[in-house]
Short mmCIF file of C-alpha atoms in Angstrom, two decimals:
data_model
loop_
_atom_site.label_atom_id
_atom_site.label_comp_id
_atom_site.label_asym_id
_atom_site.label_seq_id
_atom_site.Cartn_x
_atom_site.Cartn_y
_atom_site.Cartn_z
CA MET A 722 -65.89 -36.25 99.80
CA SER A 723 -63.13 -38.56 99.26
CA GLU A 724 -62.97 -39.14 103.39
CA ASP A 725 -66.78 -40.29 102.71
CA LEU A 726 -66.55 -42.46 100.10
CA ASN A 727 -63.33 -43.99 101.39
CA ILE A 728 -61.48 -43.63 98.05
CA PHE A 729 -57.68 -43.00 99.50
CA LEU A 730 -55.82 -44.75 102.23
CA HIS A 731 -53.18 -43.60 104.24
CA LYS A 732 -55.03 -40.00 104.04
CA ASP A 733 -52.04 -38.09 106.20
CA LEU A 734 -49.70 -38.80 102.95
CA LYS A 735 -48.46 -35.44 101.34
CA PRO A 736 -48.63 -35.33 97.67
CA ILE A 737 -45.44 -35.66 95.75
CA GLU A 738 -45.52 -32.67 93.52
CA GLY A 739 -44.05 -32.68 90.25
CA GLY A 740 -41.87 -30.59 88.44
CA GLU A 741 -41.17 -29.91 84.28
CA GLY A 742 -42.20 -32.49 81.79
CA VAL A 743 -44.93 -34.02 79.55
CA LEU A 744 -47.31 -34.48 82.72
CA SER A 745 -46.56 -31.40 84.63
CA GLY A 746 -49.72 -30.16 86.27
CA LEU A 747 -51.56 -33.54 86.31
CA LYS A 748 -52.36 -35.16 89.43
CA ILE A 749 -52.63 -38.69 89.56
CA ALA A 750 -54.04 -40.84 91.98
CA ILE A 751 -51.74 -44.46 92.68
CA LYS A 752 -53.73 -47.91 93.19
CA ASP A 753 -52.53 -49.17 96.77
CA ASN A 754 -51.00 -52.36 95.15
CA ILE A 755 -47.79 -50.19 93.51
CA LEU A 756 -45.03 -48.90 95.17
CA VAL A 757 -43.78 -45.24 95.66
CA ARG A 758 -40.77 -45.09 97.45
CA ASP A 759 -41.54 -43.94 101.12
CA TRP A 760 -45.21 -44.02 101.20
CA PRO A 761 -47.28 -47.16 102.51
CA ALA A 762 -48.16 -50.10 100.08
CA THR A 763 -50.82 -52.40 101.75
CA ALA A 764 -52.16 -53.56 98.51
CA GLY A 765 -55.58 -53.67 100.45
CA SER A 766 -54.26 -56.25 103.08
CA LYS A 767 -53.58 -56.33 107.03
CA ILE A 768 -50.53 -58.53 106.31
CA LEU A 769 -49.14 -55.44 104.63
CA GLU A 770 -50.10 -52.99 107.24
CA GLY A 771 -46.83 -50.84 108.17
CA PHE A 772 -44.97 -51.86 104.78
CA ILE A 773 -43.45 -48.60 103.39
CA ALA A 774 -42.16 -49.14 99.91
CA PRO A 775 -38.62 -49.45 99.71
CA TYR A 776 -38.31 -48.33 95.83
CA ASP A 777 -40.17 -46.55 93.13
CA ALA A 778 -42.02 -49.16 90.58
CA THR A 779 -41.03 -48.24 87.16
CA VAL A 780 -44.09 -46.68 86.43
CA ILE A 781 -44.14 -44.17 89.16
CA ARG A 782 -40.51 -43.27 88.28
CA ARG A 783 -41.40 -42.59 84.45
CA LEU A 784 -44.17 -40.60 85.84
CA LYS A 785 -42.28 -38.56 88.24
CA GLU A 786 -39.65 -37.78 85.66
CA SER A 787 -42.29 -37.02 83.22
CA GLY A 788 -43.34 -34.37 86.23
CA ALA A 789 -46.70 -35.86 87.48
CA THR A 790 -47.84 -34.98 91.21
CA LEU A 791 -48.73 -38.02 92.83
CA VAL A 792 -51.66 -36.96 94.77
CA GLY A 793 -52.37 -40.39 97.45
CA LYS A 794 -52.75 -44.62 97.34
CA THR A 795 -56.31 -45.28 96.58
CA ASN A 796 -58.43 -48.21 97.93
CA LEU A 797 -58.68 -51.86 96.21
CA ASP A 798 -59.70 -55.34 96.96
CA GLU A 799 -57.24 -57.25 98.76
CA PHE A 800 -54.31 -57.94 96.84
CA ALA A 801 -56.42 -57.34 93.56
CA MET A 802 -58.79 -60.26 94.40
CA GLY A 803 -62.44 -59.15 93.59
CA SER A 804 -64.76 -57.02 91.62
CA SER A 805 -66.35 -54.40 94.37
CA THR A 806 -63.64 -53.43 96.79
CA GLU A 807 -65.68 -55.01 99.19
CA ASN A 808 -62.78 -57.67 99.91
CA SER A 809 -60.48 -54.21 100.92
CA ALA A 810 -59.38 -54.92 104.34
CA PHE A 811 -59.66 -51.17 105.16
CA GLY A 812 -63.47 -50.69 104.23
CA PRO A 813 -65.01 -50.64 100.86
CA THR A 814 -65.08 -47.86 98.41
CA LYS A 815 -68.30 -46.19 97.89
CA ASN A 816 -69.66 -45.31 93.81
CA PRO A 817 -69.75 -41.71 93.46
CA TRP A 818 -72.74 -42.00 91.82
CA ASP A 819 -74.48 -43.92 94.28
CA ILE A 820 -73.26 -44.08 97.50
CA LYS A 821 -75.74 -47.76 98.10
CA ARG A 822 -73.40 -49.08 95.31
CA VAL A 823 -69.77 -50.36 94.46
CA PRO A 824 -67.33 -48.74 92.34
CA GLY A 825 -66.21 -51.82 90.79
CA GLY A 826 -63.22 -53.40 91.28
CA SER A 827 -60.49 -54.37 92.36
CA SER A 828 -59.38 -50.68 91.10
CA GLY A 829 -62.33 -49.42 92.64
CA GLY A 830 -60.91 -46.58 94.52
CA SER A 831 -58.78 -45.32 91.27
CA ALA A 832 -61.85 -45.26 88.77
CA ALA A 833 -64.02 -43.36 92.17
CA ALA A 834 -61.31 -40.79 92.27
CA VAL A 835 -61.59 -39.98 88.97
CA ALA A 836 -64.95 -39.95 88.81
CA ALA A 837 -65.16 -37.57 92.01
CA ASP A 838 -62.58 -35.18 90.97
CA LEU A 839 -60.12 -36.10 93.15
CA CYS A 840 -57.46 -36.46 90.47
CA ASP A 841 -57.02 -36.11 86.63
CA ALA A 842 -55.85 -39.19 86.46
CA SER A 843 -55.27 -43.00 88.06
CA LEU A 844 -53.10 -45.94 87.68
CA GLY A 845 -55.05 -49.27 88.61
CA SER A 846 -54.16 -52.64 87.66
CA ASP A 847 -56.00 -55.11 85.49
CA THR A 848 -55.88 -59.30 86.10
CA GLY A 849 -59.22 -60.06 84.66
CA GLY A 850 -60.96 -56.85 84.05
CA SER A 851 -59.95 -54.80 87.59
CA ILE A 852 -59.38 -51.52 85.22
CA ARG A 853 -62.15 -52.02 82.84
CA GLN A 854 -65.13 -53.02 85.05
CA PRO A 855 -64.47 -50.08 87.87
CA ALA A 856 -63.90 -47.58 84.91
CA ALA A 857 -67.52 -48.41 83.90
CA PHE A 858 -68.95 -48.57 86.97
CA CYS A 859 -67.84 -45.03 87.66
CA GLY A 860 -68.20 -43.57 84.39
CA VAL A 861 -64.85 -43.09 83.41
CA THR A 862 -62.13 -44.16 80.63
CA GLY A 863 -59.53 -46.98 81.65
CA LEU A 864 -57.09 -48.79 79.43
CA LYS A 865 -55.87 -52.42 80.15
CA PRO A 866 -52.61 -52.47 77.93
CA THR A 867 -51.17 -55.22 76.01
CA TYR A 868 -49.45 -57.77 78.54
CA GLY A 869 -45.72 -56.75 78.54
CA SER A 870 -46.29 -53.15 77.52
CA VAL A 871 -46.07 -51.89 80.78
CA SER A 872 -43.50 -53.02 83.25
CA ARG A 873 -45.01 -54.85 86.49
CA TYR A 874 -41.98 -54.21 88.77
CA GLY A 875 -42.93 -52.57 91.55
CA LEU A 876 -46.58 -53.64 91.05
CA ILE A 877 -47.54 -56.24 94.21
CA ALA A 878 -48.09 -59.39 92.42
CA LEU A 879 -51.39 -61.36 92.02
CA ALA A 880 -50.95 -63.60 88.62
CA SER A 881 -47.71 -62.58 87.00
CA SER A 882 -48.79 -63.89 84.02
CA LEU A 883 -51.94 -61.85 83.41
CA ASP A 884 -51.09 -58.51 85.45
CA VAL A 885 -50.78 -55.34 83.95
CA ILE A 886 -50.67 -51.96 84.95
CA GLY A 887 -53.06 -49.12 83.36
CA PRO A 888 -53.85 -45.87 83.40
CA MET A 889 -57.76 -44.30 83.95
CA ALA A 890 -58.99 -40.48 83.20
CA ARG A 891 -62.38 -39.17 82.78
CA ASP A 892 -61.39 -38.95 79.05
CA ALA A 893 -59.27 -41.03 76.37
CA GLU A 894 -56.61 -37.99 75.67
CA THR A 895 -55.45 -38.11 79.24
CA VAL A 896 -55.40 -41.87 79.36
CA GLU A 897 -53.08 -41.45 76.16
CA LYS A 898 -50.96 -39.00 77.76
CA VAL A 899 -50.29 -41.37 80.93
CA PHE A 900 -49.89 -44.36 79.05
CA SER A 901 -47.28 -43.08 76.22
CA VAL A 902 -45.36 -41.91 79.52
CA ILE A 903 -45.61 -45.55 81.55
CA SER A 904 -45.45 -47.74 78.77
CA GLY A 905 -42.23 -49.44 77.36
CA ALA A 906 -39.74 -52.29 77.73
CA ASP A 907 -37.89 -52.10 81.40
CA ASN A 908 -34.74 -54.45 82.41
CA ASN A 909 -36.45 -54.93 85.49
CA ASP A 910 -39.17 -56.94 84.26
CA GLN A 911 -38.14 -59.73 81.95
CA THR A 912 -41.78 -59.84 80.46
CA THR A 913 -41.86 -56.41 79.23
CA PHE A 914 -40.93 -55.73 74.89
CA GLU A 915 -39.94 -53.41 72.81
CA TYR A 916 -42.62 -50.90 72.70
CA THR A 917 -43.28 -47.11 72.15
CA TYR A 918 -46.79 -45.81 71.78
CA ARG A 919 -47.28 -44.07 68.49
CA PRO A 920 -50.41 -42.25 68.25
CA VAL A 921 -52.70 -42.70 65.26
CA GLU A 922 -55.71 -41.02 63.58
CA THR A 923 -57.95 -43.92 62.60
CA ASP A 924 -60.11 -43.42 59.49
CA LEU A 925 -63.82 -44.97 61.21
CA SER A 926 -64.85 -45.52 57.42
CA LYS A 927 -62.10 -48.20 56.92
CA LEU A 928 -62.72 -49.73 60.46
CA LYS A 929 -63.72 -52.88 60.60
CA VAL A 930 -65.68 -53.71 63.94
CA GLY A 931 -66.69 -57.67 65.45
CA LEU A 932 -69.49 -58.38 67.66
CA PRO A 933 -68.34 -61.77 69.47
CA LYS A 934 -71.49 -63.50 69.76
CA GLU A 935 -70.43 -65.59 72.55
CA LEU A 936 -69.99 -62.29 74.94
CA TRP A 937 -73.56 -60.35 73.43
CA GLU A 938 -75.34 -63.72 73.81
CA LEU A 939 -74.95 -63.74 77.34
CA SER A 940 -77.56 -62.35 79.96
CA ILE A 941 -76.86 -58.80 79.58
CA ASP A 942 -79.10 -55.64 81.41
CA PRO A 943 -81.09 -54.78 78.66
CA GLU A 944 -80.01 -50.74 79.58
CA ILE A 945 -76.63 -51.86 78.82
CA LYS A 946 -77.56 -53.51 75.74
CA ILE A 947 -79.34 -50.33 74.41
CA ALA A 948 -76.34 -48.28 75.41
CA VAL A 949 -73.72 -50.29 73.59
CA ARG A 950 -75.59 -50.60 70.78
CA SER A 951 -75.96 -46.98 70.29
CA PHE A 952 -72.30 -46.79 70.25
CA VAL A 953 -72.09 -49.42 67.96
CA ASP A 954 -75.00 -47.34 65.44
CA TRP A 955 -72.59 -44.20 66.15
CA LEU A 956 -69.65 -46.49 64.65
CA ALA A 957 -71.67 -47.48 61.60
CA ASP A 958 -72.81 -43.85 61.21
CA LYS A 959 -69.25 -43.45 60.34
CA GLY A 960 -68.89 -45.83 58.00
CA ALA A 961 -67.43 -48.47 60.19
CA LYS A 962 -68.51 -52.20 58.47
CA ILE A 963 -70.15 -53.92 61.87
CA VAL A 964 -70.02 -57.75 61.68
CA ASP A 965 -70.36 -60.75 63.68
CA VAL A 966 -67.77 -62.81 64.73
CA SER A 967 -67.45 -65.81 66.80
CA LEU A 968 -64.72 -66.64 69.16
CA PRO A 969 -65.82 -70.02 70.56
CA SER A 970 -63.11 -70.20 73.40
CA VAL A 971 -64.06 -67.27 75.28
CA VAL A 972 -67.03 -68.96 76.87
CA TYR A 973 -64.25 -71.12 78.65
CA ALA A 974 -62.37 -68.11 79.83
CA LEU A 975 -63.83 -67.34 82.90
CA PRO A 976 -63.35 -70.66 84.55
CA ALA A 977 -60.05 -70.86 82.98
CA TYR A 978 -59.06 -67.63 84.94
CA TYR A 979 -60.14 -68.99 87.94
CA VAL A 980 -57.82 -71.69 87.71
CA ILE A 981 -54.88 -70.09 86.37
CA LEU A 982 -55.34 -67.11 88.73
CA PRO A 983 -55.52 -68.70 91.93
CA ALA A 984 -52.68 -71.33 90.85
CA GLU A 985 -50.30 -68.15 90.58
CA ALA A 986 -51.32 -66.26 93.57
CA SER A 987 -51.20 -69.03 95.77
CA ALA A 988 -47.77 -69.15 94.75
CA ASN A 989 -47.20 -65.42 94.87
CA LEU A 990 -48.67 -65.15 98.26
CA SER A 991 -46.24 -67.26 99.89
CA ARG A 992 -43.98 -64.43 100.41
CA TYR A 993 -46.24 -63.06 103.30
CA ASP A 994 -44.49 -65.17 105.93
CA GLY A 995 -44.46 -63.01 109.16
CA ILE A 996 -40.56 -62.47 108.85
CA ARG A 997 -39.72 -60.51 105.81
CA TYR A 998 -42.68 -58.46 106.39
CA ARG A 999 -43.49 -55.78 109.22
CA GLN A 1000 -46.96 -57.87 110.12
CA SER A 1001 -46.12 -61.20 112.23
CA VAL A 1002 -48.31 -63.04 114.38
CA VAL A 1003 -45.99 -63.90 117.43
CA LYS A 1004 -46.95 -66.61 120.12
CA ASP A 1005 -45.20 -68.52 122.80
CA GLY A 1006 -43.26 -71.59 121.74
CA GLN A 1007 -43.93 -70.88 118.33
CA LYS A 1008 -42.24 -72.30 115.71
CA LEU A 1009 -41.05 -71.15 112.20
CA LEU A 1010 -43.62 -72.89 110.39
CA GLU A 1011 -46.38 -71.91 112.91
CA ARG A 1012 -45.26 -67.96 112.85
CA TYR A 1013 -45.90 -69.01 108.85
CA MET A 1014 -49.22 -70.11 109.32
CA ASP A 1015 -50.49 -67.92 112.26
CA THR A 1016 -49.43 -64.72 110.02
CA ARG A 1017 -50.95 -65.95 107.00
CA SER A 1018 -54.51 -65.77 109.12
CA LEU A 1019 -54.34 -61.99 108.63
CA PHE A 1020 -55.48 -62.95 105.10
CA GLY A 1021 -59.05 -62.20 104.33
CA ALA A 1022 -61.73 -64.41 103.37
CA GLU A 1023 -61.58 -64.32 99.60
CA VAL A 1024 -57.52 -64.63 99.39
CA LYS A 1025 -57.90 -67.70 101.83
CA ARG A 1026 -60.38 -69.19 99.50
CA ARG A 1027 -58.04 -68.35 96.23
CA ILE A 1028 -54.85 -69.67 97.67
CA LEU A 1029 -56.98 -72.96 98.70
CA ILE A 1030 -58.41 -73.29 95.19
CA GLY A 1031 -54.86 -72.79 93.95
CA THR A 1032 -53.09 -75.20 96.00
CA PHE A 1033 -56.14 -78.07 94.93
CA ALA A 1034 -55.24 -77.23 91.22
CA LEU A 1035 -51.84 -77.37 91.19
CA SER A 1036 -51.56 -80.55 93.87
CA VAL A 1037 -51.10 -84.25 92.72
CA GLY A 1038 -53.65 -85.86 91.19
CA HIS A 1039 -55.70 -82.29 90.19
CA TYR A 1040 -53.07 -80.63 88.10
CA ASP A 1041 -53.64 -81.70 84.72
CA ALA A 1042 -57.41 -81.75 84.94
CA TYR A 1043 -57.34 -78.17 86.05
CA TYR A 1044 -53.91 -76.28 85.96
CA GLN A 1045 -53.00 -77.65 82.36
CA THR A 1046 -56.38 -77.77 80.89
CA ALA A 1047 -56.77 -73.83 81.92
CA VAL A 1048 -53.36 -73.18 80.44
CA ASN A 1049 -54.40 -75.10 76.68
CA VAL A 1050 -57.57 -72.77 77.02
CA LYS A 1051 -55.38 -69.74 77.37
CA ALA A 1052 -53.77 -70.78 74.68
CA LYS A 1053 -56.53 -71.73 72.20
CA ILE A 1054 -58.25 -67.98 73.47
CA THR A 1055 -54.81 -66.61 72.24
CA ALA A 1056 -55.29 -68.37 68.95
CA ASP A 1057 -59.05 -67.08 68.60
CA HIS A 1058 -58.45 -63.68 68.74
CA GLU A 1059 -54.96 -64.06 66.64
CA ARG A 1060 -57.85 -65.53 64.07
CA VAL A 1061 -60.14 -63.14 64.58
CA PHE A 1062 -57.94 -60.09 64.57
CA GLN A 1063 -56.83 -60.95 61.02
CA GLU A 1064 -60.55 -60.16 59.68
CA ILE A 1065 -61.56 -57.64 61.71
CA ASP A 1066 -59.84 -54.20 63.41
CA LEU A 1067 -61.69 -54.22 67.01
CA LEU A 1068 -64.13 -56.31 69.17
CA LEU A 1069 -66.62 -54.61 71.33
CA THR A 1070 -68.98 -55.59 73.89
CA PRO A 1071 -70.43 -54.14 76.84
CA THR A 1072 -67.69 -53.74 79.93
CA THR A 1073 -69.69 -55.59 82.15
CA PRO A 1074 -73.12 -57.50 82.19
CA THR A 1075 -74.71 -55.29 84.96
CA LEU A 1076 -74.98 -52.16 86.42
CA PRO A 1077 -73.05 -51.26 89.44
CA PHE A 1078 -74.61 -53.29 92.05
CA GLU A 1079 -75.57 -52.81 95.69
CA PHE A 1080 -73.26 -53.71 98.83
CA GLY A 1081 -73.86 -56.92 100.09
CA ALA A 1082 -75.64 -57.93 96.37
CA LYS A 1083 -73.23 -60.82 95.77
CA SER A 1084 -72.12 -62.53 98.59
CA ASP A 1085 -71.65 -65.65 96.70
CA PRO A 1086 -68.01 -65.92 95.23
CA VAL A 1087 -69.07 -67.69 91.96
CA GLU A 1088 -71.85 -65.22 91.59
CA MET A 1089 -69.31 -62.20 92.00
CA TYR A 1090 -66.55 -63.83 89.65
CA GLN A 1091 -69.38 -63.57 86.92
CA SER A 1092 -68.67 -59.65 86.90
CA ASP A 1093 -65.46 -60.42 84.76
CA LEU A 1094 -67.76 -62.22 81.93
CA MET A 1095 -66.38 -59.62 79.49
CA THR A 1096 -63.10 -58.57 80.47
CA VAL A 1097 -61.18 -61.67 81.21
CA ALA A 1098 -60.61 -63.24 77.79
CA ALA A 1099 -58.46 -59.93 76.94
CA ASN A 1100 -56.42 -60.95 79.80
CA LEU A 1101 -55.96 -64.50 79.07
CA ALA A 1102 -55.20 -63.37 75.20
CA GLY A 1103 -52.63 -60.79 76.24
CA VAL A 1104 -54.62 -57.85 73.89
CA PRO A 1105 -55.19 -54.55 75.14
CA GLY A 1106 -58.80 -53.74 76.09
CA LEU A 1107 -60.50 -50.08 76.82
CA SER A 1108 -63.82 -49.15 78.87
CA LEU A 1109 -65.12 -45.88 78.02
CA PRO A 1110 -68.75 -44.46 78.93
CA CYS A 1111 -71.36 -44.70 76.40
CA GLY A 1112 -74.33 -43.75 78.24
CA PHE A 1113 -76.09 -43.90 81.63
CA SER A 1114 -79.03 -45.93 83.04
CA GLN A 1115 -82.61 -44.14 83.89
CA SER A 1116 -81.39 -44.68 87.71
CA ASN A 1117 -78.32 -42.38 86.25
CA LEU A 1118 -76.00 -45.26 86.67
CA PRO A 1119 -72.84 -45.02 84.13
CA ILE A 1120 -72.65 -47.74 81.58
CA GLY A 1121 -69.61 -48.68 79.90
CA ALA A 1122 -68.47 -50.07 76.34
CA GLN A 1123 -65.45 -52.53 75.99
CA LEU A 1124 -63.11 -52.23 72.82
CA ILE A 1125 -60.76 -54.81 72.35
CA ALA A 1126 -57.64 -54.74 69.80
CA ALA A 1127 -54.62 -57.05 68.70
CA SER A 1128 -51.73 -56.70 70.30
CA SER A 1129 -50.03 -53.68 70.43
CA GLY A 1130 -52.83 -51.85 69.23
CA GLU A 1131 -53.59 -49.11 71.77
CA ASN A 1132 -53.29 -46.49 69.40
CA LEU A 1133 -56.39 -47.53 67.55
CA LEU A 1134 -58.61 -48.25 70.62
CA LEU A 1135 -57.23 -44.79 71.88
CA SER A 1136 -57.98 -43.07 68.61
CA VAL A 1137 -61.84 -44.51 68.46
CA ALA A 1138 -62.51 -43.55 71.95
CA LYS A 1139 -61.22 -39.97 71.40
CA GLN A 1140 -63.39 -39.63 68.34
CA TYR A 1141 -66.42 -40.57 70.03
CA GLN A 1142 -65.57 -38.66 72.60
CA MET A 1143 -65.10 -35.41 70.83
CA GLU A 1144 -68.91 -36.01 69.78
CA THR A 1145 -70.57 -37.18 72.88
CA ASP A 1146 -70.54 -36.35 76.31
CA TRP A 1147 -71.35 -39.08 78.45
CA HIS A 1148 -67.48 -38.79 79.49
CA THR A 1149 -67.95 -35.28 81.18
CA ARG A 1150 -70.78 -36.14 83.16
CA LYS A 1151 -69.96 -35.59 86.56
CA PRO A 1152 -71.79 -37.29 89.84
CA ASN A 1153 -73.70 -34.77 92.17
CA MET B 375 -70.95 -82.05 92.36
CA SER B 376 -67.33 -82.63 94.64
CA GLU B 377 -67.94 -83.14 98.09
CA ILE B 378 -65.41 -81.84 100.23
CA SER B 379 -65.84 -82.33 103.95
CA ASN B 380 -64.11 -80.39 106.95
CA GLU B 381 -60.97 -82.86 106.95
CA ASP B 382 -60.67 -82.20 103.28
CA ILE B 383 -60.26 -78.76 103.93
CA ALA B 384 -58.33 -78.97 107.04
CA HIS B 385 -55.92 -81.16 104.74
CA LEU B 386 -56.10 -78.59 102.13
CA ALA B 387 -55.27 -75.82 104.27
CA LYS B 388 -52.46 -77.56 105.65
CA LEU B 389 -50.87 -78.06 102.01
CA SER B 390 -51.56 -74.21 101.90
CA ARG B 391 -50.13 -73.23 105.06
CA LEU B 392 -53.40 -71.47 106.18
CA THR B 393 -54.43 -71.42 109.69
CA LEU B 394 -58.13 -71.64 109.55
CA SER B 395 -61.03 -71.37 112.43
CA ASP B 396 -63.90 -74.25 112.65
CA GLU B 397 -65.99 -71.55 111.45
CA GLU B 398 -63.68 -71.13 108.23
CA LYS B 399 -63.57 -74.42 107.64
CA GLU B 400 -67.42 -74.97 107.63
CA LYS B 401 -68.01 -71.96 105.11
CA PHE B 402 -65.14 -73.24 102.45
CA ALA B 403 -66.28 -76.69 102.58
CA LYS B 404 -69.35 -75.36 101.38
CA GLN B 405 -68.33 -72.87 98.86
CA LEU B 406 -65.00 -74.87 97.28
CA PRO B 407 -67.56 -77.27 95.60
CA GLU B 408 -69.33 -74.61 94.06
CA ILE B 409 -66.56 -73.10 92.72
CA LEU B 410 -64.95 -76.31 91.50
CA GLU B 411 -68.16 -77.02 90.05
CA PHE B 412 -67.78 -73.83 87.98
CA VAL B 413 -64.28 -74.27 86.84
CA ASP B 414 -65.06 -77.74 85.76
CA ARG B 415 -66.92 -76.73 82.66
CA LEU B 416 -63.44 -76.77 81.71
CA SER B 417 -63.66 -80.74 81.46
CA VAL B 418 -65.26 -80.44 78.22
CA VAL B 419 -62.41 -78.76 76.69
CA ALA B 420 -59.84 -81.45 78.24
CA LYS B 421 -59.42 -82.67 74.85
CA LEU B 422 -57.31 -79.58 73.32
CA PRO B 423 -53.91 -79.96 72.30
CA SER B 424 -51.86 -80.15 75.33
CA VAL B 425 -49.23 -76.76 75.70
CA SER B 426 -46.13 -76.52 77.09
CA GLN B 427 -46.17 -74.44 80.51
CA PRO B 428 -46.52 -70.73 79.72
CA GLN B 429 -43.15 -69.42 78.69
CA THR B 430 -44.02 -65.87 78.78
CA VAL B 431 -40.02 -64.90 78.30
CA PRO B 432 -37.76 -66.34 75.51
CA LEU B 433 -35.42 -67.64 77.42
CA ALA B 434 -32.34 -66.14 75.88
CA LYS B 435 -33.93 -62.56 77.04
CA LEU B 436 -33.49 -63.89 80.84
CA ARG B 437 -29.73 -63.36 80.14
CA VAL B 438 -29.56 -59.36 80.87
CA ASP B 439 -25.89 -57.99 81.76
CA GLU B 440 -25.55 -57.87 85.74
CA GLU B 441 -24.93 -54.14 86.87
CA SER B 442 -25.35 -52.57 90.02
CA SER B 443 -28.13 -49.97 90.34
CA GLU B 444 -29.65 -48.01 93.36
CA LYS B 445 -29.07 -49.95 96.25
CA LEU B 446 -31.31 -50.81 99.56
CA SER B 447 -29.58 -49.55 102.80
CA LEU B 448 -29.61 -51.74 105.74
CA ALA B 449 -31.61 -49.28 107.01
CA ASP B 450 -34.54 -49.31 104.24
CA LEU B 451 -34.59 -53.12 104.82
CA GLN B 452 -34.89 -52.92 108.38
CA LYS B 453 -37.87 -50.58 108.13
CA LEU B 454 -39.59 -53.62 106.50
CA ALA B 455 -39.35 -56.25 108.39
CA PRO B 456 -40.54 -57.03 112.25
CA ALA B 457 -37.42 -58.35 114.09
CA TRP B 458 -33.60 -57.72 114.10
CA HIS B 459 -31.01 -58.28 115.88
CA ASP B 460 -27.05 -57.38 115.11
CA SER B 461 -28.33 -56.31 111.64
CA GLN B 462 -29.64 -60.06 111.46
CA LEU B 463 -33.30 -60.94 110.55
CA VAL B 464 -34.70 -62.64 113.82
CA VAL B 465 -36.22 -65.92 112.58
CA PRO B 466 -38.20 -68.57 115.41
CA ALA B 467 -36.45 -72.32 115.55
CA VAL B 468 -36.98 -74.41 113.11
CA PHE B 469 -36.11 -77.50 115.48
CA GLY B 470 -36.53 -77.79 119.13
CA GLU B 471 -36.84 -75.45 121.88
CA VAL B 472 -37.23 -71.78 120.70
CA ALA B 473 -34.41 -69.45 121.11
CA ASP B 474 -34.47 -66.06 122.60
CA GLU B 475 -35.50 -63.64 120.36
#
């Protein structure tokens, strides 16, 4: 099945068997932008073909020390830039629920690997929704942790102020197991903070859940609205108080994100110079700068597009209008989240505005960017978010609901998700 | 919508250190104004109080003790790069004639 769906890259890799530990027996697939020593890591790009990771990412070291078995590297949009895996230089991954449709992205391979039963859990990375959106499209549970709670050491950088690694699995209990292992401070990543995951048993009747009106008022597929509403009703039946809340700044989250991300990416991707990495476009009489520019022609269209936008936003005359304004908006979004979480415990929204779409359906870049509408604010605010299956469309496509908590509130997210999954079976359904 | 000519794209590509084909220049000259129009929605919030540049790490935390950890061997590093000569990385000439590689 995996061969047909193009879930795994480097298909000849032999699994790294686990030993004793809390994750003993758990088979975990790894997104191909996370380094596993002696395994290739392409980040879905031709420019990194032939690169063999010389060390383990911190999350990988922790998985190995906890006895997990690593089964392979999963496909992604090139350098995690995309929402469908269509930007992978190695072809798109197909959605196990409908092979004519995308699995979401950028961690589409990791989500599809769980949905197709090729592993027990997987690691993805989330910069604007890249764990939660594919989790929703593939009918699995995915956690985007608080920024800084999981080390980025050994993650191929996209936008360093937003990137975070997180787990995906069929159920919240497995997500929790993996998250408790990979989280925590790391001297190799100065943006991590002291963090110890402590599970809680949340009393749902004391919970206050906010529905952010700015996101619920957006154009959302009616079937998604109905399914997520049923999750809201379930919480209300348990005694949770449901309230409307306002986060006025979130409507600017997506444009701010599409300034900050390209700006940081244009700097981060400057390292692929044709000198330090194996891929190099060599021509007769070529000078150093020409080698650099020629090699970078190996980048795909979306990567080039974002490097151009990032360079534009950072250039003299445009810096204040674009980058500084986007940074100001990010601060406002963070403040709005801090304010709202003084009044409520959780935010609840659909994870995506649309059902999984067909390949080629979104050829316009701006239209594709709208896939991140619901998820991107949590990245700008640095707070944790979780997507969990809450229903299916009439055409049997999975639908995800998104829960967002205040910083370090992963235990609250996972407790609510676990209780929901004890009483529902959406997460247990498997594609044919 | 901002107008971006093929010449503008060529200049931006130069600043970005990207070699673009004519076809790419044409495509990006059409797409970039659409993306910029989308992010221009930010202009209505341009009057927000200006915050300092993102400083995600308190400066005091940047001071960590130096300690040796697992070292990367020369063999490890040689596996990564395209060309080596006598344990040194081969780089094309910066100025003048190209050195023998």
